[in-house]
Amino acid sequence: MGFYDEEKTALDYIAMAEGYDGNLLIAAMSQHLPEGAEVLEIGIGPGKDLNILSSRYRVTGSDNSRFFLERYRQLNPTADLLELDAVTLKTDRKFDCIYSNKVLHHLDENDLVRSLERQNTLLNSGGYTMHSFWSGSGVDEMHGLKFHYRTEDSLRATFSEHYDIISQVPYEELEANDSIYVLARVT
Ligand SMILES: C[S@@+](CC[C@H](N)C(=O)[O-])C[C@H]1O[C@@H](n2cnc3c(N)ncnc32)[C@H](O)[C@@H]1O
């Protein structure tokens, strides 16, 4: 059982993340992705972003934490949810967009590349990916979780292997320019 799977630490995370959501990312994505598109979210956590996404898109939520999936299911009995790992993404469904907010920083570079390659195969023609990362370099470990910080250059190099980058934007989560989002499209 990990940090996001145990009730106590998962509830601590929910309290810590109070007041933060993906509104900025979703607004940027909405400039490109038409209403009604099919969106998969990787790592829904408490589901704040999934709720925002669901007002405009047909959404499927996913996580590898049963705690978060079951919690969201209790609050939203008809939600379309999948238990998926961000790297392997074992589903035969297809989507117009795959979205995550502060999830893929838990993956090392090798697994990030594997995830992006797998996402490519799950996306419909011309589909989009939108993902956010913590900005910086190096790796931290907190509560047994790895945090891989990314620079703009490294994200550009990694995403451009499989996608056309539409926008890569530094933004503020906790402090100025501590985060970067990448919106990209299948080439
Ligand atoms: C920062 S939270 C996401 C918060 C979410 N965007 C929201 O709207 O509240 C990170 C989530 O990613 C999930 N996660 C971490 N590593 C994962 C992996 N390898 N595969 C799938 N989900 C993962 C965690 O279980 C957690 O629910």
XYZ file of C-alpha atoms and ligand atoms in Angstrom:
214
model
C 0.000 0.000 0.000
C 1.368 3.391 -0.948
C 0.826 7.015 -0.061
C -2.247 7.480 -2.321
C -3.732 4.086 -1.369
C -3.802 4.335 2.398
C -6.772 6.156 3.832
C -4.793 8.307 6.263
C -2.170 9.575 3.815
C -4.707 9.909 0.986
C -6.915 12.068 3.248
C -3.820 14.106 4.232
C -3.188 14.664 0.515
C -6.796 15.826 -0.036
C -6.419 18.380 2.776
C -3.029 19.548 1.430
C -4.390 20.017 -2.104
C -7.383 22.070 -0.933
C -7.738 25.166 -3.122
C -5.746 23.789 -6.080
C -7.247 22.445 -9.290
C -6.645 22.168 -13.031
C -8.846 25.066 -14.170
C -5.920 26.785 -15.918
C -4.954 23.635 -17.844
C -8.528 22.778 -18.764
C -9.174 26.326 -20.025
C -6.056 26.119 -22.243
C -7.123 22.697 -23.527
C -10.642 23.925 -24.257
C -9.233 26.376 -26.812
C -8.405 23.334 -28.974
C -10.517 20.368 -27.893
C -14.182 20.652 -28.904
C -17.017 20.196 -26.436
C -18.237 16.592 -26.203
C -14.796 15.073 -26.924
C -13.861 11.873 -25.081
C -11.267 12.562 -22.393
C -9.356 10.086 -20.213
C -7.898 11.475 -16.995
C -4.910 9.584 -15.571
C -4.678 9.859 -11.772
C -7.989 11.455 -10.750
C -7.083 11.652 -7.057
C -10.036 13.273 -5.269
C -11.581 14.032 -8.672
C -11.627 17.826 -8.706
C -10.332 18.015 -12.282
C -12.602 15.168 -13.404
C -15.578 17.157 -12.142
C -14.469 20.261 -14.060
C -13.743 18.220 -17.215
C -17.143 16.539 -17.024
C -19.004 19.810 -17.477
C -17.652 20.045 -21.059
C -16.461 16.580 -22.095
C -17.422 12.893 -21.982
C -14.994 11.773 -19.305
C -13.397 8.564 -18.109
C -11.494 8.773 -14.844
C -8.635 6.473 -13.922
C -6.155 5.925 -11.128
C -4.012 3.118 -9.760
C -5.257 3.920 -6.239
C -8.342 1.885 -5.327
C -8.919 4.266 -2.421
C -9.458 7.224 -4.776
C -11.466 5.197 -7.301
C -13.809 3.849 -4.623
C -14.153 7.260 -2.991
C -15.102 8.879 -6.311
C -17.502 6.010 -7.106
C -19.317 6.554 -3.801
C -19.805 10.239 -4.578
C -20.596 9.649 -8.289
C -22.269 6.227 -8.699
C -22.599 6.484 -12.507
C -19.041 7.688 -13.196
C -17.040 5.901 -15.915
C -13.902 4.782 -14.043
C -10.986 2.485 -14.880
C -8.227 1.154 -12.653
C -5.153 1.958 -14.746
C -1.463 2.382 -14.203
C -0.084 5.520 -15.873
C 2.682 3.583 -17.622
C 0.914 0.482 -18.941
C -2.581 2.001 -19.442
C -4.139 -1.391 -20.077
C -7.382 -0.603 -21.861
C -8.610 -1.131 -25.410
C -10.676 2.079 -25.315
C -9.765 5.087 -27.509
C -9.918 8.758 -26.563
C -9.686 12.214 -28.128
C -7.562 13.506 -25.252
C -5.556 12.104 -22.349
C -5.157 14.479 -19.413
C -3.282 14.432 -16.128
C -2.456 17.064 -13.548
C 0.601 16.435 -11.356
C 0.717 12.687 -11.880
C 3.412 11.907 -14.468
C 6.141 13.520 -12.322
C 5.992 10.288 -10.296
C 7.453 8.484 -13.342
C 11.143 8.349 -14.161
C 12.196 9.320 -17.689
C 12.035 5.774 -19.026
C 8.487 5.268 -17.719
C 7.402 8.723 -18.913
C 8.481 7.775 -22.441
C 6.646 4.428 -22.134
C 3.513 6.201 -20.935
C 3.587 8.738 -23.782
C 4.121 5.956 -26.327
C 1.191 4.018 -24.893
C -1.000 7.143 -24.841
C -0.198 7.621 -28.516
C -1.789 4.252 -29.302
C -4.918 5.061 -27.245
C -5.539 8.397 -28.942
C -7.792 8.884 -31.944
C -6.246 10.529 -34.985
C -5.325 14.132 -34.152
C -5.858 13.448 -30.440
C -4.342 15.557 -27.670
C -2.337 15.015 -24.505
C -2.307 17.561 -21.687
C -0.025 16.950 -18.706
C 1.486 19.067 -15.944
C 4.818 18.662 -14.158
C 6.813 20.256 -11.349
C 9.515 22.450 -12.827
C 13.192 21.997 -11.987
C 15.797 19.274 -12.096
C 16.658 16.210 -10.086
C 14.515 13.846 -8.024
C 13.021 14.148 -4.528
C 11.449 11.480 -2.408
C 8.588 12.319 -0.048
C 6.453 9.791 1.854
C 8.025 7.051 -0.300
C 6.905 8.820 -3.501
C 9.370 9.929 -6.157
C 9.095 13.457 -7.598
C 10.960 13.831 -10.903
C 11.369 17.546 -11.690
C 11.444 18.488 -15.387
C 12.962 21.353 -17.343
C 11.308 22.933 -20.370
C 14.102 21.535 -22.561
C 13.719 17.966 -21.313
C 9.918 18.044 -21.731
C 10.236 19.476 -25.232
C 12.687 16.725 -26.200
C 10.557 13.932 -24.703
C 7.167 15.046 -26.050
C 8.412 15.974 -29.510
C 9.432 12.335 -30.132
C 5.755 11.409 -30.536
C 3.714 14.599 -30.568
C 3.493 18.087 -32.042
C 3.770 20.435 -29.087
C 1.009 23.023 -29.241
C 1.971 24.888 -26.100
C 4.381 24.405 -23.238
C 3.741 26.931 -20.527
C 5.373 27.643 -17.143
C 2.806 28.566 -14.482
C 2.378 29.030 -10.743
C 0.945 26.325 -8.516
C 2.502 27.215 -5.148
C 5.060 29.797 -6.315
C 5.994 31.546 -9.571
C 7.005 29.192 -12.389
C 7.115 26.096 -10.198
C 5.075 24.136 -12.758
C 4.918 23.494 -16.501
C 2.093 22.144 -18.614
C 2.459 20.582 -22.042
C -0.416 20.451 -24.523
C 0.524 18.313 -27.504
C -1.129 16.569 -30.441
C -0.514 13.209 -32.082
C 1.721 13.791 -35.111
C -1.821 14.956 -7.451
S -3.018 13.692 -7.521
C -4.020 14.206 -8.886
C -5.051 15.197 -8.502
C -6.155 15.359 -9.523
N -5.647 15.981 -10.731
C -7.319 16.159 -8.975
O -8.085 16.736 -9.752
O -7.541 16.197 -7.766
C -2.068 12.364 -8.164
C -2.870 11.094 -8.450
O -2.085 10.291 -9.317
C -2.238 8.933 -8.950
N -1.067 8.201 -9.443
C 0.230 8.314 -9.028
N 1.009 7.467 -9.715
C 0.188 6.806 -10.591
C 0.405 5.805 -11.572
N 1.629 5.281 -11.796
N -0.650 5.367 -12.289
C -1.903 5.873 -12.071
N -2.171 6.825 -11.144
C -1.134 7.286 -10.418
C -2.354 8.957 -7.437
O -2.985 7.800 -6.958
C -3.175 10.227 -7.232
O -4.540 9.915 -7.204
